[in-house]
Amino acid sequence: PVETRVRRPLFSALTMLALTLVSVIILETSAHWISSNAVQLEQSDDITKSDLVWAYSHVAKTGGTTMRRLAPKVFTNFTIRVENEPFFDSDFEPNQFRVSTIRSPCDYYRSLWTFGSSGGGFFRRNLEKEGYDLSQYYGQEAPYDGPDDLQRFSRFLRIAKDTYTKRILLSTTRGESPMNFWSMRSATVEEVVNATRNVHCWIRTENYYEDMEDCLHQYEAYGGKVNWTSFHQSIGEVKNPSNHAKCSAYFNQERSRIVACMNQALFQTFDFPIDACCSSAKTSLTRKQNKLAEIDFEPLACDSI
């Protein structure tokens, strides 16, 4: 009995020591794996390398025509969501690399307006359907930068309001059924940030090929297949013809302020410069960079707009 009492504590002590050693080995192995794969895990996030798809969401007036022409030449696997269509649930499968395009807010409204002034676009058709006198809101003589046309542009901006913010929110949110941005309420900064984080890589229209090349490298690093020869051959080939002057010709302080006031959530999310609203976002954009806490933004006084 004495021997039994001695052996049992000894056995228990040896068992505990063995279990402790095993736990230490497991923890050290796990720590080594986490350390060696930390960058990979942060980069890949919810992406897998199996049959990776370039999933592009087209925000109207941000270079979608260019992407539609490039994609068949550059990718084996790709999908393109049409204007005003959100990401579907299928776009959030682990083999989807989600991409979208964005341009400076003032340049967006300039493009939307000059395109409508030339007679094109869904936005113009909808205003006509709503009973607006288009001659009061659209330019009459290309390139639409004369004094009378710029007065019309000012009136147009006041009825266009936060159309750009809504279109970006609509195109980057997740949902099976397309929503009507005409009936959408104004978005909060948090809503814009959360929706735009659904995008793995953003392409700025003003830096289209440079940003797309960066996104292609990310896509390829995750296992996507890129035809680099076709991409480099296509640089500069795809141009969407337009009949307008440069962005700054259409904006004075008043019109710049209208755009900034109507789209404050967008300016804050992407750090667009308010005092130079024809300029692109200050840095290249990834989902990790859209962090509200990093942006020092003082709301504008817009009561008089």
PDB file of N, CA, C and O in Angstrom, residues 61-111:
ATOM      1  N   LYS A  61     -19.526  55.529 -65.148  1.00  0.00           N
ATOM      2  CA  LYS A  61     -18.659  56.672 -65.443  1.00  0.00           C
ATOM      3  C   LYS A  61     -17.302  56.580 -64.760  1.00  0.00           C
ATOM      4  O   LYS A  61     -16.665  57.598 -64.485  1.00  0.00           O
ATOM      5  N   THR A  62     -16.817  55.371 -64.489  1.00  0.00           N
ATOM      6  CA  THR A  62     -15.505  55.235 -63.849  1.00  0.00           C
ATOM      7  C   THR A  62     -14.558  54.324 -64.625  1.00  0.00           C
ATOM      8  O   THR A  62     -13.585  53.811 -64.057  1.00  0.00           O
ATOM      9  N   GLY A  63     -14.812  54.101 -65.897  1.00  0.00           N
ATOM     10  CA  GLY A  63     -13.887  53.295 -66.690  1.00  0.00           C
ATOM     11  C   GLY A  63     -14.358  51.884 -66.947  1.00  0.00           C
ATOM     12  O   GLY A  63     -13.536  51.011 -67.266  1.00  0.00           O
ATOM     13  N   GLY A  64     -15.644  51.641 -66.847  1.00  0.00           N
ATOM     14  CA  GLY A  64     -16.169  50.298 -67.088  1.00  0.00           C
ATOM     15  C   GLY A  64     -16.019  49.846 -68.529  1.00  0.00           C
ATOM     16  O   GLY A  64     -15.798  48.656 -68.801  1.00  0.00           O
ATOM     17  N   THR A  65     -16.123  50.774 -69.472  1.00  0.00           N
ATOM     18  CA  THR A  65     -15.949  50.425 -70.882  1.00  0.00           C
ATOM     19  C   THR A  65     -14.547  49.886 -71.123  1.00  0.00           C
ATOM     20  O   THR A  65     -14.351  48.892 -71.836  1.00  0.00           O
ATOM     21  N   THR A  66     -13.562  50.533 -70.516  1.00  0.00           N
ATOM     22  CA  THR A  66     -12.181  50.063 -70.630  1.00  0.00           C
ATOM     23  C   THR A  66     -12.036  48.659 -70.077  1.00  0.00           C
ATOM     24  O   THR A  66     -11.405  47.790 -70.693  1.00  0.00           O
ATOM     25  N   MET A  67     -12.632  48.400 -68.913  1.00  0.00           N
ATOM     26  CA  MET A  67     -12.527  47.080 -68.299  1.00  0.00           C
ATOM     27  C   MET A  67     -13.220  46.018 -69.155  1.00  0.00           C
ATOM     28  O   MET A  67     -12.696  44.895 -69.309  1.00  0.00           O
ATOM     29  N   ARG A  68     -14.366  46.341 -69.706  1.00  0.00           N
ATOM     30  CA  ARG A  68     -15.072  45.353 -70.536  1.00  0.00           C
ATOM     31  C   ARG A  68     -14.256  44.963 -71.757  1.00  0.00           C
ATOM     32  O   ARG A  68     -14.336  43.820 -72.225  1.00  0.00           O
ATOM     33  N   ARG A  69     -13.476  45.883 -72.295  1.00  0.00           N
ATOM     34  CA  ARG A  69     -12.655  45.582 -73.461  1.00  0.00           C
ATOM     35  C   ARG A  69     -11.363  44.862 -73.079  1.00  0.00           C
ATOM     36  O   ARG A  69     -10.847  44.043 -73.845  1.00  0.00           O
ATOM     37  N   LEU A  70     -10.836  45.183 -71.904  1.00  0.00           N
ATOM     38  CA  LEU A  70      -9.591  44.562 -71.470  1.00  0.00           C
ATOM     39  C   LEU A  70      -9.777  43.141 -70.957  1.00  0.00           C
ATOM     40  O   LEU A  70      -8.943  42.265 -71.224  1.00  0.00           O
ATOM     41  N   ALA A  71     -10.843  42.907 -70.205  1.00  0.00           N
ATOM     42  CA  ALA A  71     -11.010  41.648 -69.484  1.00  0.00           C
ATOM     43  C   ALA A  71     -10.878  40.408 -70.365  1.00  0.00           C
ATOM     44  O   ALA A  71     -10.151  39.471 -70.003  1.00  0.00           O
ATOM     45  N   PRO A  72     -11.545  40.332 -71.531  1.00  0.00           N
ATOM     46  CA  PRO A  72     -11.418  39.118 -72.349  1.00  0.00           C
ATOM     47  C   PRO A  72      -9.988  38.880 -72.848  1.00  0.00           C
ATOM     48  O   PRO A  72      -9.627  37.738 -73.148  1.00  0.00           O
ATOM     49  N   LYS A  73      -9.188  39.931 -72.941  1.00  0.00           N
ATOM     50  CA  LYS A  73      -7.812  39.788 -73.414  1.00  0.00           C
ATOM     51  C   LYS A  73      -6.862  39.376 -72.298  1.00  0.00           C
ATOM     52  O   LYS A  73      -5.849  38.709 -72.545  1.00  0.00           O
ATOM     53  N   VAL A  74      -7.176  39.774 -71.076  1.00  0.00           N
ATOM     54  CA  VAL A  74      -6.224  39.639 -69.979  1.00  0.00           C
ATOM     55  C   VAL A  74      -6.512  38.443 -69.078  1.00  0.00           C
ATOM     56  O   VAL A  74      -5.593  37.843 -68.519  1.00  0.00           O
ATOM     57  N   PHE A  75      -7.801  38.065 -68.950  1.00  0.00           N
ATOM     58  CA  PHE A  75      -8.178  37.046 -67.967  1.00  0.00           C
ATOM     59  C   PHE A  75      -8.771  35.796 -68.620  1.00  0.00           C
ATOM     60  O   PHE A  75      -9.417  35.868 -69.665  1.00  0.00           O
ATOM     61  N   THR A  76      -8.552  34.693 -67.925  1.00  0.00           N
ATOM     62  CA  THR A  76      -9.234  33.448 -68.275  1.00  0.00           C
ATOM     63  C   THR A  76     -10.571  33.378 -67.559  1.00  0.00           C
ATOM     64  O   THR A  76     -11.587  32.992 -68.139  1.00  0.00           O
ATOM     65  N   ASN A  77     -10.561  33.779 -66.277  1.00  0.00           N
ATOM     66  CA  ASN A  77     -11.773  33.753 -65.456  1.00  0.00           C
ATOM     67  C   ASN A  77     -12.108  35.164 -64.995  1.00  0.00           C
ATOM     68  O   ASN A  77     -11.322  35.782 -64.271  1.00  0.00           O
ATOM     69  N   PHE A  78     -13.267  35.653 -65.400  1.00  0.00           N
ATOM     70  CA  PHE A  78     -13.688  36.978 -64.940  1.00  0.00           C
ATOM     71  C   PHE A  78     -15.206  37.094 -65.012  1.00  0.00           C
ATOM     72  O   PHE A  78     -15.879  36.401 -65.775  1.00  0.00           O
ATOM     73  N   THR A  79     -15.737  37.978 -64.182  1.00  0.00           N
ATOM     74  CA  THR A  79     -17.150  38.355 -64.251  1.00  0.00           C
ATOM     75  C   THR A  79     -17.212  39.875 -64.169  1.00  0.00           C
ATOM     76  O   THR A  79     -16.355  40.508 -63.553  1.00  0.00           O
ATOM     77  N   ILE A  80     -18.244  40.457 -64.793  1.00  0.00           N
ATOM     78  CA  ILE A  80     -18.436  41.903 -64.753  1.00  0.00           C
ATOM     79  C   ILE A  80     -19.884  42.196 -64.380  1.00  0.00           C
ATOM     80  O   ILE A  80     -20.808  41.792 -65.094  1.00  0.00           O
ATOM     81  N   ARG A  81     -20.065  42.855 -63.248  1.00  0.00           N
ATOM     82  CA  ARG A  81     -21.396  43.291 -62.840  1.00  0.00           C
ATOM     83  C   ARG A  81     -21.716  44.606 -63.550  1.00  0.00           C
ATOM     84  O   ARG A  81     -20.882  45.504 -63.622  1.00  0.00           O
ATOM     85  N   VAL A  82     -22.922  44.718 -64.069  1.00  0.00           N
ATOM     86  CA  VAL A  82     -23.302  45.897 -64.835  1.00  0.00           C
ATOM     87  C   VAL A  82     -23.527  47.077 -63.904  1.00  0.00           C
ATOM     88  O   VAL A  82     -23.549  46.944 -62.674  1.00  0.00           O
ATOM     89  N   GLU A  83     -23.690  48.267 -64.494  1.00  0.00           N
ATOM     90  CA  GLU A  83     -23.913  49.483 -63.715  1.00  0.00           C
ATOM     91  C   GLU A  83     -25.115  49.326 -62.778  1.00  0.00           C
ATOM     92  O   GLU A  83     -26.136  48.734 -63.144  1.00  0.00           O
ATOM     93  N   ASN A  84     -24.980  49.888 -61.589  1.00  0.00           N
ATOM     94  CA  ASN A  84     -26.057  49.920 -60.593  1.00  0.00           C
ATOM     95  C   ASN A  84     -26.486  48.524 -60.146  1.00  0.00           C
ATOM     96  O   ASN A  84     -27.614  48.332 -59.697  1.00  0.00           O
ATOM     97  N   GLU A  85     -25.588  47.552 -60.253  1.00  0.00           N
ATOM     98  CA  GLU A  85     -25.877  46.194 -59.801  1.00  0.00           C
ATOM     99  C   GLU A  85     -24.909  45.847 -58.680  1.00  0.00           C
ATOM    100  O   GLU A  85     -23.700  46.002 -58.835  1.00  0.00           O
ATOM    101  N   PRO A  86     -25.408  45.374 -57.549  1.00  0.00           N
ATOM    102  CA  PRO A  86     -24.524  45.077 -56.422  1.00  0.00           C
ATOM    103  C   PRO A  86     -23.767  43.773 -56.633  1.00  0.00           C
ATOM    104  O   PRO A  86     -24.047  43.007 -57.558  1.00  0.00           O
ATOM    105  N   PHE A  87     -22.788  43.519 -55.774  1.00  0.00           N
ATOM    106  CA  PHE A  87     -22.175  42.200 -55.747  1.00  0.00           C
ATOM    107  C   PHE A  87     -23.230  41.176 -55.346  1.00  0.00           C
ATOM    108  O   PHE A  87     -24.030  41.408 -54.435  1.00  0.00           O
ATOM    109  N   PHE A  88     -23.239  40.028 -56.008  1.00  0.00           N
ATOM    110  CA  PHE A  88     -24.125  38.935 -55.625  1.00  0.00           C
ATOM    111  C   PHE A  88     -23.437  38.075 -54.572  1.00  0.00           C
ATOM    112  O   PHE A  88     -22.227  38.171 -54.359  1.00  0.00           O
ATOM    113  N   ASP A  89     -24.218  37.196 -53.920  1.00  0.00           N
ATOM    114  CA  ASP A  89     -23.638  36.297 -52.931  1.00  0.00           C
ATOM    115  C   ASP A  89     -22.543  35.428 -53.554  1.00  0.00           C
ATOM    116  O   ASP A  89     -21.546  35.113 -52.896  1.00  0.00           O
ATOM    117  N   SER A  90     -22.723  35.068 -54.822  1.00  0.00           N
ATOM    118  CA  SER A  90     -21.728  34.233 -55.497  1.00  0.00           C
ATOM    119  C   SER A  90     -20.386  34.944 -55.639  1.00  0.00           C
ATOM    120  O   SER A  90     -19.339  34.298 -55.762  1.00  0.00           O
ATOM    121  N   ASP A  91     -20.402  36.275 -55.612  1.00  0.00           N
ATOM    122  CA  ASP A  91     -19.153  37.035 -55.696  1.00  0.00           C
ATOM    123  C   ASP A  91     -18.347  36.965 -54.408  1.00  0.00           C
ATOM    124  O   ASP A  91     -17.217  37.454 -54.359  1.00  0.00           O
ATOM    125  N   PHE A  92     -18.927  36.396 -53.363  1.00  0.00           N
ATOM    126  CA  PHE A  92     -18.234  36.275 -52.089  1.00  0.00           C
ATOM    127  C   PHE A  92     -17.767  34.851 -51.826  1.00  0.00           C
ATOM    128  O   PHE A  92     -17.375  34.515 -50.712  1.00  0.00           O
ATOM    129  N   GLU A  93     -17.788  34.008 -52.857  1.00  0.00           N
ATOM    130  CA  GLU A  93     -17.172  32.691 -52.750  1.00  0.00           C
ATOM    131  C   GLU A  93     -15.661  32.888 -52.575  1.00  0.00           C
ATOM    132  O   GLU A  93     -15.098  33.904 -53.015  1.00  0.00           O
ATOM    133  N   PRO A  94     -14.981  31.931 -51.951  1.00  0.00           N
ATOM    134  CA  PRO A  94     -13.553  32.122 -51.654  1.00  0.00           C
ATOM    135  C   PRO A  94     -12.660  32.285 -52.876  1.00  0.00           C
ATOM    136  O   PRO A  94     -11.518  32.730 -52.735  1.00  0.00           O
ATOM    137  N   ASN A  95     -13.139  31.948 -54.073  1.00  0.00           N
ATOM    138  CA  ASN A  95     -12.290  32.074 -55.262  1.00  0.00           C
ATOM    139  C   ASN A  95     -12.586  33.345 -56.057  1.00  0.00           C
ATOM    140  O   ASN A  95     -12.301  33.428 -57.248  1.00  0.00           O
ATOM    141  N   GLN A  96     -13.152  34.362 -55.390  1.00  0.00           N
ATOM    142  CA  GLN A  96     -13.487  35.620 -56.053  1.00  0.00           C
ATOM    143  C   GLN A  96     -12.557  36.735 -55.591  1.00  0.00           C
ATOM    144  O   GLN A  96     -12.416  36.977 -54.388  1.00  0.00           O
ATOM    145  N   PHE A  97     -11.924  37.426 -56.539  1.00  0.00           N
ATOM    146  CA  PHE A  97     -11.089  38.587 -56.250  1.00  0.00           C
ATOM    147  C   PHE A  97     -11.851  39.809 -56.736  1.00  0.00           C
ATOM    148  O   PHE A  97     -11.947  40.089 -57.920  1.00  0.00           O
ATOM    149  N   ARG A  98     -12.438  40.573 -55.801  1.00  0.00           N
ATOM    150  CA  ARG A  98     -13.381  41.635 -56.143  1.00  0.00           C
ATOM    151  C   ARG A  98     -12.652  42.954 -56.409  1.00  0.00           C
ATOM    152  O   ARG A  98     -11.834  43.400 -55.602  1.00  0.00           O
ATOM    153  N   VAL A  99     -12.985  43.566 -57.542  1.00  0.00           N
ATOM    154  CA  VAL A  99     -12.317  44.779 -58.014  1.00  0.00           C
ATOM    155  C   VAL A  99     -13.376  45.796 -58.422  1.00  0.00           C
ATOM    156  O   VAL A  99     -14.459  45.428 -58.897  1.00  0.00           O
ATOM    157  N   SER A 100     -13.075  47.077 -58.243  1.00  0.00           N
ATOM    158  CA  SER A 100     -13.947  48.119 -58.764  1.00  0.00           C
ATOM    159  C   SER A 100     -13.107  49.334 -59.134  1.00  0.00           C
ATOM    160  O   SER A 100     -11.907  49.378 -58.855  1.00  0.00           O
ATOM    161  N   THR A 101     -13.739  50.305 -59.779  1.00  0.00           N
ATOM    162  CA  THR A 101     -13.053  51.513 -60.226  1.00  0.00           C
ATOM    163  C   THR A 101     -13.710  52.744 -59.613  1.00  0.00           C
ATOM    164  O   THR A 101     -14.902  52.751 -59.318  1.00  0.00           O
ATOM    165  N   ILE A 102     -12.896  53.785 -59.436  1.00  0.00           N
ATOM    166  CA  ILE A 102     -13.388  55.011 -58.826  1.00  0.00           C
ATOM    167  C   ILE A 102     -12.651  56.193 -59.452  1.00  0.00           C
ATOM    168  O   ILE A 102     -11.487  56.068 -59.838  1.00  0.00           O
ATOM    169  N   ARG A 103     -13.342  57.319 -59.587  1.00  0.00           N
ATOM    170  CA  ARG A 103     -12.692  58.529 -60.095  1.00  0.00           C
ATOM    171  C   ARG A 103     -12.977  59.683 -59.143  1.00  0.00           C
ATOM    172  O   ARG A 103     -13.842  59.583 -58.269  1.00  0.00           O
ATOM    173  N   SER A 104     -12.273  60.785 -59.310  1.00  0.00           N
ATOM    174  CA  SER A 104     -12.481  61.925 -58.426  1.00  0.00           C
ATOM    175  C   SER A 104     -13.933  62.393 -58.523  1.00  0.00           C
ATOM    176  O   SER A 104     -14.532  62.351 -59.604  1.00  0.00           O
ATOM    177  N   PRO A 105     -14.532  62.826 -57.413  1.00  0.00           N
ATOM    178  CA  PRO A 105     -15.954  63.185 -57.426  1.00  0.00           C
ATOM    179  C   PRO A 105     -16.304  64.268 -58.449  1.00  0.00           C
ATOM    180  O   PRO A 105     -17.288  64.136 -59.180  1.00  0.00           O
ATOM    181  N   CYS A 106     -15.524  65.339 -58.513  1.00  0.00           N
ATOM    182  CA  CYS A 106     -15.858  66.400 -59.465  1.00  0.00           C
ATOM    183  C   CYS A 106     -15.726  65.917 -60.897  1.00  0.00           C
ATOM    184  O   CYS A 106     -16.537  66.266 -61.758  1.00  0.00           O
ATOM    185  N   ASP A 107     -14.718  65.102 -61.162  1.00  0.00           N
ATOM    186  CA  ASP A 107     -14.564  64.576 -62.516  1.00  0.00           C
ATOM    187  C   ASP A 107     -15.710  63.640 -62.863  1.00  0.00           C
ATOM    188  O   ASP A 107     -16.148  63.566 -64.016  1.00  0.00           O
ATOM    189  N   TYR A 108     -16.214  62.913 -61.862  1.00  0.00           N
ATOM    190  CA  TYR A 108     -17.383  62.064 -62.096  1.00  0.00           C
ATOM    191  C   TYR A 108     -18.588  62.899 -62.534  1.00  0.00           C
ATOM    192  O   TYR A 108     -19.256  62.576 -63.528  1.00  0.00           O
ATOM    193  N   TYR A 109     -18.888  63.970 -61.787  1.00  0.00           N
ATOM    194  CA  TYR A 109     -20.055  64.791 -62.128  1.00  0.00           C
ATOM    195  C   TYR A 109     -19.854  65.515 -63.460  1.00  0.00           C
ATOM    196  O   TYR A 109     -20.808  65.703 -64.218  1.00  0.00           O
ATOM    197  N   ARG A 110     -18.619  65.919 -63.731  1.00  0.00           N
ATOM    198  CA  ARG A 110     -18.335  66.522 -65.034  1.00  0.00           C
ATOM    199  C   ARG A 110     -18.627  65.530 -66.154  1.00  0.00           C
ATOM    200  O   ARG A 110     -19.277  65.862 -67.152  1.00  0.00           O
ATOM    201  N   SER A 111     -18.193  64.280 -65.973  1.00  0.00           N
ATOM    202  CA  SER A 111     -18.413  63.257 -66.996  1.00  0.00           C
ATOM    203  C   SER A 111     -19.902  62.933 -67.139  1.00  0.00           C
ATOM    204  O   SER A 111     -20.425  62.806 -68.258  1.00  0.00           O
TER     205      SER A 111
END
